[in-house]
PDB file of C-alpha atoms in Angstrom:
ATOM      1  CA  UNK A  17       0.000   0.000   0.000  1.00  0.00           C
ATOM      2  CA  UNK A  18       2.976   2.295   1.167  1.00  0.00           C
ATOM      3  CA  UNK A  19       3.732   2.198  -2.732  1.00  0.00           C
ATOM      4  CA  UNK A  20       1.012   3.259  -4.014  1.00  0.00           C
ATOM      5  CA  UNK A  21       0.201   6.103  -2.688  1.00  0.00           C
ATOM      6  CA  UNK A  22       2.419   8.387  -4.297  1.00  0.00           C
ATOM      7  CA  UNK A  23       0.660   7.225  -7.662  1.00  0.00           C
ATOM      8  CA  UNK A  24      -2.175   8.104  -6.099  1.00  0.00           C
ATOM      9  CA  UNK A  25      -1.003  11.711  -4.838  1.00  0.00           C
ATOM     10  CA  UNK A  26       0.145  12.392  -8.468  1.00  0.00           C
ATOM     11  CA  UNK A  27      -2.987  11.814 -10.198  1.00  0.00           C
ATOM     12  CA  UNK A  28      -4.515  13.678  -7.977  1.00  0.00           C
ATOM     13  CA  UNK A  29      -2.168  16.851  -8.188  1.00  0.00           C
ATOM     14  CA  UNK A  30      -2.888  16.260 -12.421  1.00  0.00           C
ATOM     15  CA  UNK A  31      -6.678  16.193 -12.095  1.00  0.00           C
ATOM     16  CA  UNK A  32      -7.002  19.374  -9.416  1.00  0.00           C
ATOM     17  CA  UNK A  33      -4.469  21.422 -11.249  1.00  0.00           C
ATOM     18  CA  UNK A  34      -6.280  24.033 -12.738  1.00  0.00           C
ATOM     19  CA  UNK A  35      -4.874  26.970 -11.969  1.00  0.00           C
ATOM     20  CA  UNK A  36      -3.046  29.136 -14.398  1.00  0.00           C
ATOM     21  CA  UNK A  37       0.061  30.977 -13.954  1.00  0.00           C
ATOM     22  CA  UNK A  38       2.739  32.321 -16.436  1.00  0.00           C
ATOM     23  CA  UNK A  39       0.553  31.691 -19.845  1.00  0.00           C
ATOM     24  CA  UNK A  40       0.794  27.834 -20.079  1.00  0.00           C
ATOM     25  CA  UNK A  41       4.459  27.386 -19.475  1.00  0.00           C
ATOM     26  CA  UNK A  42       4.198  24.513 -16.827  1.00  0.00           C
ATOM     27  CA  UNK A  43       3.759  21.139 -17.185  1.00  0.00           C
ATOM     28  CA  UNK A  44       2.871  18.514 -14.709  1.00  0.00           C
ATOM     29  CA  UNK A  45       3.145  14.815 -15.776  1.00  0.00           C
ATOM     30  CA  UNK A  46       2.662  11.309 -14.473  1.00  0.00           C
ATOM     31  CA  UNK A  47       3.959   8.629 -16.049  1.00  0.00           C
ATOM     32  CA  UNK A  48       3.080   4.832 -15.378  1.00  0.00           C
ATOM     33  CA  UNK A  49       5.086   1.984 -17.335  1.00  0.00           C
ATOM     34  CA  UNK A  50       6.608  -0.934 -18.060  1.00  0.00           C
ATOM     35  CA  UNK A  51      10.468  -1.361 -18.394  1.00  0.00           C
ATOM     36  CA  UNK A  52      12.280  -4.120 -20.394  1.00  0.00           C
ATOM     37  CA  UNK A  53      15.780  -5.007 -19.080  1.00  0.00           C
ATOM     38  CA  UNK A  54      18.232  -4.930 -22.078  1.00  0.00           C
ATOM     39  CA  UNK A  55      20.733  -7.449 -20.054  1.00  0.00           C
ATOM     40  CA  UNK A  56      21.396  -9.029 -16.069  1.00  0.00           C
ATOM     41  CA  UNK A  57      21.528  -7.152 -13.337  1.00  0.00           C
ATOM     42  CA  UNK A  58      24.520  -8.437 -10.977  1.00  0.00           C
ATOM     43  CA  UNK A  59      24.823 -11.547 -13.109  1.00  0.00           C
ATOM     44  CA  UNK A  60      21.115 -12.576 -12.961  1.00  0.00           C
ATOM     45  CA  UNK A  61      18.037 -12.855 -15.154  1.00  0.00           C
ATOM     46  CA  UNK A  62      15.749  -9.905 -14.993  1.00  0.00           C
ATOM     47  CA  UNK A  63      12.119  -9.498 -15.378  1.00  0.00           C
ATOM     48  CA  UNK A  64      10.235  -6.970 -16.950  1.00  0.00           C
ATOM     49  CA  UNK A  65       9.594  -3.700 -13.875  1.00  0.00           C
ATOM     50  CA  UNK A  66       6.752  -1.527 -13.551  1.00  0.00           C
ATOM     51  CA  UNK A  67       7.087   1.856 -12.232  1.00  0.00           C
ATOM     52  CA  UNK A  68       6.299   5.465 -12.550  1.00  0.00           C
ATOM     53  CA  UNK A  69       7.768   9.276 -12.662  1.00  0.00           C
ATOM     54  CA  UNK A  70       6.076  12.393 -11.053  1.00  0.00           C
ATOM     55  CA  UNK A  71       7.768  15.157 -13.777  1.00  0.00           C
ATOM     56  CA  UNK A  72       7.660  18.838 -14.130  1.00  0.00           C
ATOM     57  CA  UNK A  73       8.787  21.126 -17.041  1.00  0.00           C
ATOM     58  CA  UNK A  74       8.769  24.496 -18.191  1.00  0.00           C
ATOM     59  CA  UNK A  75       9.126  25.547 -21.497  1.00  0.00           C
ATOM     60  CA  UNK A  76      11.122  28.350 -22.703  1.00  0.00           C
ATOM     61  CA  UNK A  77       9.677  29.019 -25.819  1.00  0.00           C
ATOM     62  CA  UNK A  78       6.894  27.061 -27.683  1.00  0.00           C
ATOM     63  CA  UNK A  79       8.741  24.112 -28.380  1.00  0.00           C
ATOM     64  CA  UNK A  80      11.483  23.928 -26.079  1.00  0.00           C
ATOM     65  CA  UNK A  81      12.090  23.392 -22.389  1.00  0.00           C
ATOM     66  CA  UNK A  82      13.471  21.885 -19.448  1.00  0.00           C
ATOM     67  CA  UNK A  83      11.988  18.910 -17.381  1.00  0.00           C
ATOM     68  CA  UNK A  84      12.631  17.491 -13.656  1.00  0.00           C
ATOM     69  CA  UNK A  85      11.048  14.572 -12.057  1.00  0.00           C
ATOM     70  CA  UNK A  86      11.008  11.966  -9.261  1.00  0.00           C
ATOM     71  CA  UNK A  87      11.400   8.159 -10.311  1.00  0.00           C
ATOM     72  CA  UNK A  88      10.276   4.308  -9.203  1.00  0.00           C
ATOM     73  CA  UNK A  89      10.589   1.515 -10.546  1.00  0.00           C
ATOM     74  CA  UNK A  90      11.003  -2.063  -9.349  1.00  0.00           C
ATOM     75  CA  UNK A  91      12.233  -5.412 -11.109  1.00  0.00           C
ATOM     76  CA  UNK A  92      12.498  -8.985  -9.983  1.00  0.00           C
ATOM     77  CA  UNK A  93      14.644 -11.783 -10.116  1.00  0.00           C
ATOM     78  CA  UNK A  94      14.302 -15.498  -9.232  1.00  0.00           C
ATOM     79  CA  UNK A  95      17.994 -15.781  -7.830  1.00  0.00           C
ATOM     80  CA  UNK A  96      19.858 -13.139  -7.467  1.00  0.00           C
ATOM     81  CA  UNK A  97      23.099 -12.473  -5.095  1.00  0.00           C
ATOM     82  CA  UNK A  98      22.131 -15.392  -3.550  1.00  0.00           C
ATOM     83  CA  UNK A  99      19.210 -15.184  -2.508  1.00  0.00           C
ATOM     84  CA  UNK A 100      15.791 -16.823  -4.241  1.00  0.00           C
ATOM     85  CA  UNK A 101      13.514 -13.880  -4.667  1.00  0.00           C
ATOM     86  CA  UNK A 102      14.987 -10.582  -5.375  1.00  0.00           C
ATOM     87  CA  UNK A 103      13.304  -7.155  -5.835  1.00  0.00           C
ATOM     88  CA  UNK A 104      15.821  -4.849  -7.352  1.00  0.00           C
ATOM     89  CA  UNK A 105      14.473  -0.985  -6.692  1.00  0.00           C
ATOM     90  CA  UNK A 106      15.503   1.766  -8.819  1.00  0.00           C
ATOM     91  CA  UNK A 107      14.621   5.386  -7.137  1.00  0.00           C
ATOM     92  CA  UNK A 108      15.947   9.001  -7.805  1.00  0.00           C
ATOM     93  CA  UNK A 109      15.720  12.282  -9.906  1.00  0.00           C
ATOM     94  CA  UNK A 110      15.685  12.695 -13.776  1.00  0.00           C
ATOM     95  CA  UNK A 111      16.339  16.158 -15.517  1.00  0.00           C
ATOM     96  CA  UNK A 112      17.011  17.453 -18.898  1.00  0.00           C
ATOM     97  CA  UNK A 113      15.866  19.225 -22.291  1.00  0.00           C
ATOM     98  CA  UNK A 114      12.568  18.374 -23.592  1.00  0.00           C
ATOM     99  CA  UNK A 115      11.535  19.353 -27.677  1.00  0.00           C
ATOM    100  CA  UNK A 116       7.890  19.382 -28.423  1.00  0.00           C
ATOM    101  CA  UNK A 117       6.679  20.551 -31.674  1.00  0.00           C
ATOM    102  CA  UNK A 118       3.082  19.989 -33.465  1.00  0.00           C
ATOM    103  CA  UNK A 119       2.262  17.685 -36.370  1.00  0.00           C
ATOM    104  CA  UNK A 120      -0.004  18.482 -39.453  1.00  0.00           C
ATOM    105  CA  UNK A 121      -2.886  17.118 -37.188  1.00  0.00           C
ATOM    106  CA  UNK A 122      -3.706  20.051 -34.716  1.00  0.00           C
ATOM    107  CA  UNK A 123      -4.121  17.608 -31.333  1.00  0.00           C
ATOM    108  CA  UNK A 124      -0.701  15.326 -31.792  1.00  0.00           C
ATOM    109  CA  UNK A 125       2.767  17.033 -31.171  1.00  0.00           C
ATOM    110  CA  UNK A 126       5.886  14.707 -31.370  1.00  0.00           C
ATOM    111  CA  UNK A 127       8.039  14.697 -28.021  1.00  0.00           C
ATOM    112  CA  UNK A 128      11.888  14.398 -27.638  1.00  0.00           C
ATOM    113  CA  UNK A 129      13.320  14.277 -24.339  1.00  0.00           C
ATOM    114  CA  UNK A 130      16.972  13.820 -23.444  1.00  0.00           C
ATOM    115  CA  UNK A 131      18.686  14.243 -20.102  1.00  0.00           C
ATOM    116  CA  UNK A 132      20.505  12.793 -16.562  1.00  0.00           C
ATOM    117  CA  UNK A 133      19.369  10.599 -14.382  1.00  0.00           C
ATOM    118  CA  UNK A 134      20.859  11.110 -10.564  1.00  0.00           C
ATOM    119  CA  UNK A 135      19.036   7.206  -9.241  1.00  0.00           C
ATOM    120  CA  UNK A 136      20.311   4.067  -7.078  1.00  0.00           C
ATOM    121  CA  UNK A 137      19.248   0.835  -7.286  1.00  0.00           C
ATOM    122  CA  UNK A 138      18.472  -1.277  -4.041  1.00  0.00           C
ATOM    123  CA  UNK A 139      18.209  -5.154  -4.072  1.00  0.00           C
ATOM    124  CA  UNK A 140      15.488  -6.660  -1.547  1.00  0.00           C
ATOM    125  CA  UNK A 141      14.784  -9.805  -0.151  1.00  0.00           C
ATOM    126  CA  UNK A 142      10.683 -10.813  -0.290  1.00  0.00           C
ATOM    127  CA  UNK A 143      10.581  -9.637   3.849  1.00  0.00           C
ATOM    128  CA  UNK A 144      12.019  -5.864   2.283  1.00  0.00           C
ATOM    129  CA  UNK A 145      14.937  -6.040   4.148  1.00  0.00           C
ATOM    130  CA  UNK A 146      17.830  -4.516   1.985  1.00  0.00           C
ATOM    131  CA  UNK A 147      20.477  -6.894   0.444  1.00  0.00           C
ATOM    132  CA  UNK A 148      22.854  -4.218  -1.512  1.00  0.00           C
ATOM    133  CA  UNK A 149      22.618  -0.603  -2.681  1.00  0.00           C
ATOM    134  CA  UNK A 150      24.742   0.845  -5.131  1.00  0.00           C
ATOM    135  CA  UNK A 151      24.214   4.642  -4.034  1.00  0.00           C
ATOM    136  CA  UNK A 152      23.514   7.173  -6.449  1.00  0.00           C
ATOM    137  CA  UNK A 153      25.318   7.636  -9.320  1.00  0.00           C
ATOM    138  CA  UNK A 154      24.895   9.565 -13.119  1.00  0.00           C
ATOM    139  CA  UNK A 155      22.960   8.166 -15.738  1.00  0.00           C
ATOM    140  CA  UNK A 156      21.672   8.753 -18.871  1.00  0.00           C
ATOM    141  CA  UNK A 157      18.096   8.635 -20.548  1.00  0.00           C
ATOM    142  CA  UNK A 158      16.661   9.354 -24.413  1.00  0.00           C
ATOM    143  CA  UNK A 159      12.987   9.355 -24.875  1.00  0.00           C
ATOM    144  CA  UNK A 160      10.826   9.920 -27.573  1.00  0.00           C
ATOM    145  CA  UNK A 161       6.876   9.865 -28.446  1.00  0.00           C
ATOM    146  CA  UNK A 162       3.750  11.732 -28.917  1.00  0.00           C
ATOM    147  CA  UNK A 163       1.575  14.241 -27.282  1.00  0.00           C
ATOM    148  CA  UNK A 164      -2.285  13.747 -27.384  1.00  0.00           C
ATOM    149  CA  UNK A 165      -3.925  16.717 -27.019  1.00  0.00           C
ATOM    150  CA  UNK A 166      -7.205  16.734 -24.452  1.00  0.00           C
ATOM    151  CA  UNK A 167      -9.790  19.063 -23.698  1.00  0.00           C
ATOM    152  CA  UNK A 168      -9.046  21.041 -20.546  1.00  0.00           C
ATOM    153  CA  UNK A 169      -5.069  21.667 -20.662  1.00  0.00           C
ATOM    154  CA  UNK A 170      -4.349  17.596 -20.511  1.00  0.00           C
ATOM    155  CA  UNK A 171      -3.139  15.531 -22.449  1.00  0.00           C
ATOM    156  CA  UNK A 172      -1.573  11.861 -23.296  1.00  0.00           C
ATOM    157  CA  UNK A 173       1.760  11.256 -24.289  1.00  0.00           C
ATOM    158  CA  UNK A 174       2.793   7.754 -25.031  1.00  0.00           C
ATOM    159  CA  UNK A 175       7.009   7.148 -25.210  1.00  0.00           C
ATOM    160  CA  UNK A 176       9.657   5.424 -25.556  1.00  0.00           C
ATOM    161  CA  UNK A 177      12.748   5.787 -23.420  1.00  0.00           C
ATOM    162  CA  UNK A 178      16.210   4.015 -23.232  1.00  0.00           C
ATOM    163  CA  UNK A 179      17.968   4.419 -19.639  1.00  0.00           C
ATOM    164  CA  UNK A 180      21.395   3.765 -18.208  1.00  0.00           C
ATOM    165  CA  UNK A 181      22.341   3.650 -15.000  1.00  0.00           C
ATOM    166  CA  UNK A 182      26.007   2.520 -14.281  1.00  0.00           C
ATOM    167  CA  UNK A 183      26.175   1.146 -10.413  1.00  0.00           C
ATOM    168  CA  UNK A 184      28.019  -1.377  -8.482  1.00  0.00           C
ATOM    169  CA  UNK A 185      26.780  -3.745  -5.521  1.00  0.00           C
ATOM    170  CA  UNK A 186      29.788  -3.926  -2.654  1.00  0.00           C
ATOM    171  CA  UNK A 187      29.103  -7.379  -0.962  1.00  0.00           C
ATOM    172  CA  UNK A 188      31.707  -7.840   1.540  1.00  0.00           C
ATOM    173  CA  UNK A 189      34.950  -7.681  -0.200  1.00  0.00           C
ATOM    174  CA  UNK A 190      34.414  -7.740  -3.574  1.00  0.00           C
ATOM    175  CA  UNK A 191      32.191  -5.696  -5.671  1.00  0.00           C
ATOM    176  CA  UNK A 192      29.173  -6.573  -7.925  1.00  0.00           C
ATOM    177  CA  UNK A 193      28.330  -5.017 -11.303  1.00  0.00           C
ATOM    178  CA  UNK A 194      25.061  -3.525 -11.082  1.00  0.00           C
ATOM    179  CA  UNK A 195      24.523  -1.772 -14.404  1.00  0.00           C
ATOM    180  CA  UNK A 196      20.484  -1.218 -15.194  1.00  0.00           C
ATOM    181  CA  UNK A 197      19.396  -0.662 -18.807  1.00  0.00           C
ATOM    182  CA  UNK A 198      16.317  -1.011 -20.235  1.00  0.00           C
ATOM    183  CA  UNK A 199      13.730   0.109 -22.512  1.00  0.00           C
ATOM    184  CA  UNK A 200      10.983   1.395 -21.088  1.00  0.00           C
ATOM    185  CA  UNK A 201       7.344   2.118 -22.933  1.00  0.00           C
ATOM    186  CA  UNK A 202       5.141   4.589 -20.879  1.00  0.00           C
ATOM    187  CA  UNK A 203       1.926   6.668 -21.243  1.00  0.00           C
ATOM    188  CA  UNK A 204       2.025   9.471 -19.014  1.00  0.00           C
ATOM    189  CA  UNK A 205      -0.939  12.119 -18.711  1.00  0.00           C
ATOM    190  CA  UNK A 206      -0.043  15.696 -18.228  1.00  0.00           C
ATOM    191  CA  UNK A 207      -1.494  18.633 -17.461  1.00  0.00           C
ATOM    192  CA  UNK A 208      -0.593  22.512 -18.471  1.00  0.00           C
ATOM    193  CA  UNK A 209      -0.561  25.380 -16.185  1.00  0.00           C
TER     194      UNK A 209
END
């Protein structure tokens, strides 16, 4: 339950966010999806994650502008550092450029995103009690997709992002590689203000 609510608080800050400040420069986003691991995390099999990102952005002209967000998502693993169940958690703060620029149909824009990624990734055992954690470190992240346009100042934007995280489990002596990329297809719903 603890988990959910911060999906929860996010929808809810989209849906009540009608107020209007600085001519439509602001945009608040939440983004569900699913993430596909492009190889093993510390050596074992991966499965796919589900997660979601709480972003904000503000655009400095009409088709450019800057984003920042909060990030979860979680993966799991049959065996993994030995141990049989394994949740691997990846938490922190993305940032970056975003380019959004209409189509010939008036609703759809096309979205381009590129920035940093400041995250850790935690490995769990099925109790929660925390295995390894690689600490933050500096990633990268690409994205690209669509914007929907809704009535009301939302809309949908369905993407594509590719993510890299470079991190390193220290178990006892010797150090585990703990390198997280995946592909991750989302549909976030965002709201102007």
């Amino acid at each position: 339950m603890e988990k959910v609510k911060p999906i929860l608080l996010g929808v809810f800050f989209l849906m009540f966010c009608n107020f209007s400040i600085a001519q439509n420069q602001w945009t608040g986003e939440f983004r569900p999806g699913l993430s596909f691991p492009t190889d093993e995390i510390a050596g074992s099999d991966v499965k796919t994650g589900f997660g979601f990102e709480l972003t904000i952005a503000y655009n400095f002209s009409e088709s450019l502008g800057a984003y920042a967000g909060w990030g979860w998502k979680e993966f799991k693993a049959n065996d993994a550092l030995g141990v049989v169940n394994v949740d691997f958690e990846e938490t922190g703060y993305t940032f970056g450029l975003q380019f959004m620029h209409p189509t010939w149909i008036s609703s759809l824009s096309y979205l381009l995103r590129t920035g940093a990624v400041y995250n850790h990734l935690e490995a769990e055992d099925n109790s929660g009690n925390r295995i390894a954690n690689t600490g933050h470190n500096f990633g990268w992240q690409l994205e690209g997709g669509v914007a929907i346009d809704l009535s009301g100042g939302f809309s949908l934007r369905p993407s594509i992002r590719y993510r890299s995280l470079p991190g390193e489990f220290e178990m006892g002596i010797t150090t585990v590689n703990a390198d997280l990329n995946y592909i991750s297809f989302g549909v976030g719903l965002a709201k102007i203000f």
